[in-house]
Tab-separated table of C-alpha atoms and ligand atoms in Angstrom:
chain	number	residue	atom	x	y	z
A	1099	UNK	CA	85.190	110.516	214.116
A	1100	UNK	CA	84.195	106.488	214.331
A	1101	UNK	CA	84.603	104.718	217.840
A	1102	UNK	CA	86.977	102.542	218.795
A	1103	UNK	CA	87.531	100.423	221.437
A	1104	UNK	CA	91.368	101.011	223.528
A	1105	UNK	CA	92.066	97.461	223.453
A	1106	UNK	CA	90.829	96.579	219.469
A	1107	UNK	CA	93.794	95.471	217.841
A	1108	UNK	CA	92.930	97.867	214.574
A	1109	UNK	CA	92.404	101.418	215.222
A	1110	UNK	CA	89.259	104.003	212.835
A	1111	UNK	CA	89.180	107.479	212.287
A	1112	UNK	CA	87.633	109.910	210.463
A	1113	UNK	CA	88.748	112.941	208.188
A	1114	UNK	CA	85.830	113.691	206.019
A	1115	UNK	CA	84.379	110.851	204.058
A	1116	UNK	CA	88.041	109.381	203.548
A	1117	UNK	CA	87.989	106.614	206.750
A	1118	UNK	CA	91.281	104.999	208.054
A	1119	UNK	CA	91.781	101.321	208.922
A	1120	UNK	CA	95.334	100.561	210.669
A	1121	UNK	CA	96.198	97.245	211.882
A	1122	UNK	CA	97.820	99.071	215.748
A	1123	UNK	CA	100.330	96.217	216.100
A	1124	UNK	CA	102.799	97.603	216.135
A	1125	UNK	CA	105.014	95.371	218.498
A	1126	UNK	CA	104.313	92.296	216.847
A	1127	UNK	CA	104.675	94.365	213.193
A	1128	UNK	CA	101.395	94.371	212.585
A	1129	UNK	CA	101.109	90.651	212.058
A	1130	UNK	CA	97.072	89.127	211.664
A	1131	UNK	CA	96.614	86.568	214.503
A	1132	UNK	CA	92.727	85.709	214.585
A	1133	UNK	CA	91.749	88.455	216.576
A	1134	UNK	CA	92.756	91.408	214.166
A	1135	UNK	CA	91.642	89.168	210.917
A	1136	UNK	CA	88.091	89.312	213.525
A	1137	UNK	CA	88.516	93.076	214.102
A	1138	UNK	CA	90.205	94.165	209.983
A	1139	UNK	CA	86.461	92.077	209.029
A	1140	UNK	CA	84.142	93.548	211.309
A	1141	UNK	CA	85.642	97.475	210.434
A	1142	UNK	CA	84.570	96.622	206.777
A	1143	UNK	CA	81.794	95.717	207.818
A	1144	UNK	CA	81.603	98.709	208.946
A	1145	UNK	CA	82.858	100.770	206.366
A	1146	UNK	CA	81.028	98.934	203.447
A	1147	UNK	CA	77.667	99.807	205.457
A	1148	UNK	CA	78.142	103.597	206.929
A	1149	UNK	CA	77.459	106.075	203.605
A	1150	UNK	CA	79.361	108.695	204.186
A	1151	UNK	CA	82.522	106.948	203.548
A	1152	UNK	CA	84.083	107.122	200.477
A	1153	UNK	CA	86.874	105.411	200.391
A	1154	UNK	CA	88.722	103.297	202.922
A	1155	UNK	CA	93.252	103.554	204.476
A	1156	UNK	CA	93.600	100.090	204.734
A	1157	UNK	CA	97.413	100.524	207.072
A	1158	UNK	CA	99.669	99.587	209.358
A	1159	UNK	CA	100.745	101.607	212.371
A	1160	UNK	CA	103.893	102.120	213.156
A	1161	UNK	CA	107.468	103.084	211.414
A	1162	UNK	CA	108.155	99.620	210.445
A	1163	UNK	CA	105.754	97.430	208.491
A	1164	UNK	CA	102.201	97.093	207.360
A	1165	UNK	CA	101.151	94.250	208.126
A	1166	UNK	CA	104.170	91.412	208.347
A	1167	UNK	CA	102.048	88.406	208.145
A	1168	UNK	CA	100.113	85.434	209.210
A	1169	UNK	CA	100.878	85.666	212.920
A	1170	UNK	CA	102.943	83.160	212.929
A	1171	UNK	CA	103.606	81.904	216.880
A	1172	UNK	CA	99.519	81.498	216.468
A	1173	UNK	CA	99.768	79.549	213.129
A	1174	UNK	CA	102.690	77.486	215.042
A	1175	UNK	CA	100.219	74.723	217.320
A	1176	UNK	CA	97.665	75.220	214.902
A	1177	UNK	CA	96.301	71.483	213.899
A	1178	UNK	CA	95.456	71.161	210.382
A	1179	UNK	CA	91.618	71.751	210.861
A	1180	UNK	CA	92.168	74.326	212.796
A	1181	UNK	CA	94.613	75.788	209.924
A	1182	UNK	CA	92.034	75.165	207.729
A	1183	UNK	CA	89.807	77.556	208.841
A	1184	UNK	CA	92.668	79.792	210.313
A	1185	UNK	CA	92.577	80.495	206.068
A	1186	UNK	CA	88.883	80.573	205.071
A	1187	UNK	CA	89.167	83.159	207.497
A	1188	UNK	CA	91.526	84.881	206.131
A	1189	UNK	CA	89.972	84.548	202.933
A	1190	UNK	CA	86.863	85.601	203.761
A	1191	UNK	CA	88.383	89.132	204.973
A	1192	UNK	CA	90.626	89.543	201.607
A	1193	UNK	CA	87.078	88.304	199.719
A	1194	UNK	CA	85.131	91.030	201.889
A	1195	UNK	CA	87.103	94.006	200.630
A	1196	UNK	CA	88.495	93.373	197.909
A	1197	UNK	CA	83.855	92.902	196.923
A	1198	UNK	CA	83.838	96.268	198.895
A	1199	UNK	CA	81.398	98.478	197.590
A	1200	UNK	CA	84.028	101.667	197.664
A	1201	UNK	CA	86.618	101.762	196.596
A	1202	UNK	CA	90.064	100.730	199.308
A	1203	UNK	CA	93.869	101.905	199.458
A	1204	UNK	CA	96.386	99.903	200.402
A	1205	UNK	CA	98.670	102.680	201.938
A	1206	UNK	CA	102.050	100.479	202.160
A	1207	UNK	CA	104.733	101.615	204.702
A	1208	UNK	CA	107.013	98.715	205.447
A	1209	UNK	CA	106.720	95.040	204.853
A	1210	UNK	CA	104.070	93.373	202.882
A	1211	UNK	CA	104.712	89.709	203.826
A	1212	UNK	CA	102.733	86.887	203.387
A	1213	UNK	CA	99.214	87.714	204.670
A	1214	UNK	CA	100.572	91.789	204.307
A	1215	UNK	CA	100.826	90.520	200.671
A	1216	UNK	CA	97.875	89.620	200.745
A	1217	UNK	CA	96.100	91.357	201.694
A	1218	UNK	CA	97.316	94.786	200.142
A	1219	UNK	CA	96.024	92.802	197.167
A	1220	UNK	CA	92.868	92.292	197.969
A	1221	UNK	CA	92.705	96.492	198.117
A	1222	UNK	CA	91.530	98.115	194.470
A	1223	UNK	CA	94.929	99.760	194.850
A	1224	UNK	CA	97.968	99.946	196.682
A	1225	UNK	CA	100.652	102.594	197.071
A	1226	UNK	CA	104.170	101.576	198.257
A	1227	UNK	CA	106.673	104.136	200.877
A	1228	UNK	CA	110.127	103.258	198.695
A	1229	UNK	CA	111.353	101.564	202.043
A	1230	UNK	CA	108.636	99.436	201.924
A	1231	UNK	CA	109.638	95.549	201.021
A	1232	UNK	CA	107.020	92.619	199.696
A	1233	UNK	CA	106.890	88.856	199.795
A	1234	UNK	CA	105.243	85.865	200.131
A	1235	UNK	CA	107.296	83.623	202.433
A	1236	UNK	CA	105.209	82.083	203.176
A	1237	UNK	CA	107.547	78.674	201.643
A	1238	UNK	CA	110.276	79.546	204.210
A	1239	UNK	CA	108.650	77.952	207.622
A	1240	UNK	CA	107.704	75.365	205.345
A	1241	UNK	CA	103.513	77.013	204.164
A	1242	UNK	CA	101.877	78.674	200.763
A	1243	UNK	CA	100.163	80.989	201.367
A	1244	UNK	CA	96.939	80.457	202.616
A	1245	UNK	CA	94.692	84.453	202.095
A	1246	UNK	CA	94.225	84.387	199.087
A	1247	UNK	CA	98.521	84.709	197.632
A	1248	UNK	CA	98.754	82.375	194.903
A	1249	UNK	CA	95.463	83.240	193.423
A	1250	UNK	CA	95.811	87.115	193.896
A	1251	UNK	CA	99.414	87.184	193.063
A	1252	UNK	CA	99.418	85.597	189.037
A	1253	UNK	CA	96.200	86.850	188.344
A	1254	UNK	CA	97.746	90.315	189.337
A	1255	UNK	CA	101.199	90.056	187.443
A	1256	UNK	CA	101.187	86.607	186.418
A	1257	UNK	CA	103.137	82.861	186.563
A	1258	UNK	CA	106.611	83.589	186.635
A	1259	UNK	CA	106.640	86.441	189.344
A	1260	UNK	CA	104.402	84.830	191.486
A	1261	UNK	CA	106.303	81.477	191.206
A	1262	UNK	CA	109.944	83.402	191.875
A	1263	UNK	CA	107.817	84.782	195.562
A	1264	UNK	CA	106.014	81.593	196.306
A	1265	UNK	CA	108.607	79.339	195.583
A	1266	UNK	CA	112.068	81.036	197.093
A	1267	UNK	CA	110.791	83.313	199.582
A	1268	UNK	CA	112.856	86.637	199.315
A	1269	UNK	CA	111.261	90.090	200.039
A	1270	UNK	CA	111.242	92.779	196.930
A	1271	UNK	CA	111.860	96.067	197.374
A	1272	UNK	CA	108.636	98.046	196.787
A	1273	UNK	CA	110.369	99.601	193.222
A	1274	UNK	CA	110.598	95.774	192.411
A	1275	UNK	CA	107.063	94.967	193.061
A	1276	UNK	CA	105.614	98.740	190.593
A	1277	UNK	CA	108.116	97.088	188.143
A	1278	UNK	CA	105.877	93.648	188.489
A	1279	UNK	CA	102.934	95.493	188.272
A	1280	UNK	CA	102.037	94.370	192.164
A	1281	UNK	CA	101.758	98.207	193.513
A	1282	UNK	CA	100.693	101.221	191.175
A	1283	UNK	CA	102.858	103.355	192.698
A	1284	UNK	CA	106.191	104.246	195.096
A	1285	UNK	CA	106.614	107.264	196.540
A	1286	UNK	CA	109.492	108.584	198.481
A	1287	UNK	CA	109.185	107.456	202.461
A	1288	UNK	CA	107.867	111.107	203.555
A	1289	UNK	CA	106.010	111.178	200.769
A	1290	UNK	CA	103.780	108.663	201.518
A	1291	UNK	CA	101.045	110.260	203.303
A	1292	UNK	CA	101.104	112.629	200.965
A	1293	UNK	CA	100.489	111.022	197.663
A	1294	UNK	CA	97.791	108.598	199.471
A	1295	UNK	CA	95.725	111.547	200.290
A	1296	UNK	CA	95.637	112.553	197.310
A	1297	UNK	CA	94.328	109.775	195.689
A	1298	UNK	CA	92.214	109.613	198.303
A	1299	UNK	CA	91.012	113.031	198.176
A	1300	UNK	CA	89.558	112.421	194.468
A	1301	UNK	CA	88.127	109.137	195.340
A	1302	UNK	CA	85.824	110.325	198.038
A	1303	UNK	CA	85.232	112.976	195.000
A	1304	UNK	CA	84.184	110.875	192.363
A	1305	UNK	CA	80.797	109.447	192.058
A	1306	UNK	CA	80.069	107.032	194.180
A	1307	UNK	CA	77.966	104.778	192.193
A	1308	UNK	CA	79.783	105.302	189.707
A	1309	UNK	CA	83.164	103.865	191.393
A	1310	UNK	CA	80.732	100.687	192.585
A	1311	UNK	CA	79.769	99.614	189.191
A	1312	UNK	CA	83.609	100.391	188.632
A	1313	UNK	CA	85.120	97.851	191.507
A	1314	UNK	CA	81.769	95.475	190.240
A	1315	UNK	CA	82.504	95.484	186.214
A	1316	UNK	CA	86.035	94.818	186.821
A	1317	UNK	CA	85.837	91.971	190.526
A	1318	UNK	CA	83.020	90.543	187.035
A	1319	UNK	CA	85.719	91.064	184.419
A	1320	UNK	CA	88.178	89.279	185.924
A	1321	UNK	CA	85.906	85.759	186.965
A	1322	UNK	CA	84.069	85.503	183.186
A	1323	UNK	CA	84.825	85.590	179.230
A	1324	UNK	CA	85.211	88.393	177.496
A	1325	UNK	CA	81.826	88.601	176.058
A	1326	UNK	CA	79.425	88.114	179.487
A	1327	UNK	CA	82.151	90.509	181.273
A	1328	UNK	CA	81.036	92.815	178.244
A	1329	UNK	CA	77.700	92.995	179.053
A	1330	UNK	CA	77.748	92.733	182.024
A	1331	UNK	CA	79.877	96.511	181.671
A	1332	UNK	CA	77.116	97.555	179.003
A	1333	UNK	CA	74.440	96.898	182.488
A	1334	UNK	CA	76.016	98.781	184.667
A	1335	UNK	CA	76.724	101.382	182.832
A	1336	UNK	CA	73.028	101.457	181.687
A	1337	UNK	CA	72.457	101.494	185.560
A	1338	UNK	CA	74.196	104.797	185.919
A	1339	UNK	CA	72.341	106.893	182.636
A	1340	UNK	CA	69.367	106.286	186.054
A	1341	UNK	CA	71.412	108.262	188.123
A	1342	UNK	CA	71.330	112.121	189.915
A	1343	UNK	CA	74.401	112.397	189.884
A	1344	UNK	CA	75.862	111.371	185.488
A	1345	UNK	CA	73.597	113.982	184.939
A	1346	UNK	CA	75.497	116.834	187.424
A	1347	UNK	CA	78.816	114.987	185.975
A	1348	UNK	CA	77.298	115.518	182.154
A	1349	UNK	CA	76.260	118.869	182.568
A	1350	UNK	CA	78.776	120.000	184.979
A	1351	UNK	CA	81.207	119.083	181.307
A	1352	UNK	CA	79.272	120.564	179.289
A	1353	UNK	CA	79.016	123.503	181.595
A	1354	UNK	CA	82.392	123.689	182.355
A	1355	UNK	CA	82.417	123.519	186.111
A	1356	UNK	CA	83.381	121.670	188.455
A	1357	UNK	CA	81.349	118.541	189.090
A	1358	UNK	CA	79.853	117.449	192.587
A	1359	UNK	CA	78.669	114.365	193.123
A	1360	UNK	CA	75.956	113.241	195.877
A	1361	UNK	CA	75.346	109.835	195.796
A	1362	UNK	CA	72.653	109.796	194.315
B	1852	LIG	N1	103.828	87.043	213.226
B	1852	LIG	C1	103.927	86.687	214.563
B	1852	LIG	N2	105.392	87.593	215.196
B	1852	LIG	C2	105.865	89.288	213.899
B	1852	LIG	C3	106.394	88.737	212.692
B	1852	LIG	C4	104.879	87.098	211.660
B	1852	LIG	N3	104.888	87.620	211.178
B	1852	LIG	N4	106.511	89.390	211.709
B	1852	LIG	C5	107.314	89.382	213.321
B	1852	LIG	N5	107.195	89.422	214.036
B	1852	LIG	C6	107.426	90.073	215.460
B	1852	LIG	C7	108.733	89.022	216.161
B	1852	LIG	O1	108.496	87.721	216.792
B	1852	LIG	C8	108.917	90.358	216.889
B	1852	LIG	O2	108.694	89.641	218.413
B	1852	LIG	P1	109.289	90.172	219.538
B	1852	LIG	O3	110.097	91.201	219.548
B	1852	LIG	O4	108.243	89.862	220.431
B	1852	LIG	O5	110.559	88.383	219.347
B	1852	LIG	C9	109.530	91.158	216.374
B	1852	LIG	O6	107.533	90.999	215.285
B	1852	LIG	C10	109.476	92.057	215.560
B	1852	LIG	O7	110.057	90.994	214.811
B	1852	LIG	P2	111.522	91.324	214.269
B	1852	LIG	O8	112.410	90.031	213.388
B	1852	LIG	O9	112.843	91.248	215.626
B	1852	LIG	O10	111.578	92.029	213.583
B	1852	LIG	P3	113.012	92.393	212.235
B	1852	LIG	O11	112.598	94.239	211.606
B	1852	LIG	O12	114.400	91.799	213.244
B	1852	LIG	O13	112.982	91.204	211.481
B	1852	LIG	C11	110.910	90.712	209.899
B	1852	LIG	C12	111.783	92.334	209.793
B	1852	LIG	C13	109.221	91.439	208.952
B	1852	LIG	C14	112.219	90.577	208.912
B	1852	LIG	C15	110.766	89.414	210.596
B	1852	LIG	O14	110.030	90.749	211.516
B	1852	LIG	C16	110.478	88.809	209.308
B	1852	LIG	O15	110.817	87.669	209.033
B	1852	LIG	N6	108.290	88.621	209.911
B	1852	LIG	C17	107.765	87.345	209.337
B	1852	LIG	C18	107.290	87.571	207.635
B	1852	LIG	C19	106.862	86.122	206.861
B	1852	LIG	O16	107.443	85.161	207.248
B	1852	LIG	N7	105.478	86.487	207.229
B	1852	LIG	C20	104.462	85.975	206.798
B	1852	LIG	C21	104.215	84.897	207.523
B	1852	LIG	S1	102.749	83.415	207.181
């Protein structure tokens, strides 16, 4: 079990190779203030560096919210320069999560609004409870998304849905989010832990260096031409032939037994 300082707005716990990072401000529906953004950045830095961690689950404390957005009370008093810095702090966190060398799974247990949806979109997979609602409601505050929402939503589900969510600001159901491709799966709220646990356990058993290569290839491919992406994929593919895990995975298939991957 990893240590979590008592007063931290973020808690961390380990179950085998699965690390769970939880935003711990349930009385504020886990809203992201600057201290929480920093605590999340520290938690992800530590998870990236720890070889015992193979997958990270990100969630929010309490029954109501994953994260209900950036902290509106904190934003209310910011100057333009401070507002830009707050945006840059949030964007840096989202980029850090997106570029994690191990899979990050968002467990969307309730409201994922504004910065909460931006946080979920930075994760590699999103599983939502059927009671969850997601949206980009910043327009109702005289704002626009500032932690990458206008850009990641666009890349995730296209211009029509992005403009609908960001222009109208109305939250949508988890089911609609699934139809739009914003989340990967929706399950009954009481089945969320089992579904997230199954996916996390599968990822924890997978070959870590292959997972990393795949995350890299998809990220790079999303930012470049097809030719450049294909070249990058070949390089990553070739590199994996230098790993013991690739020999183990292919041998285990041929020998009709389960593979055991060692991160080597
Ligand atoms: N920032 C700061 N505080 C927030 C917050 C946010 N984004 N979202 C909720 N809270 C706080 C509320 O102020 C309230 O605090 P209080 O008890 O000290 O007054 C507490 O969390 C509970 O929220 P409340 O609004 O009473 O819950 P609700 O069930 O009536 O409504 C929501 C839930 C999610 C619909 C509503 O809280 C909401 O619209 N939040 C803001 C969503 C948003 O605009 N996010 C984008 C921000 S950029």
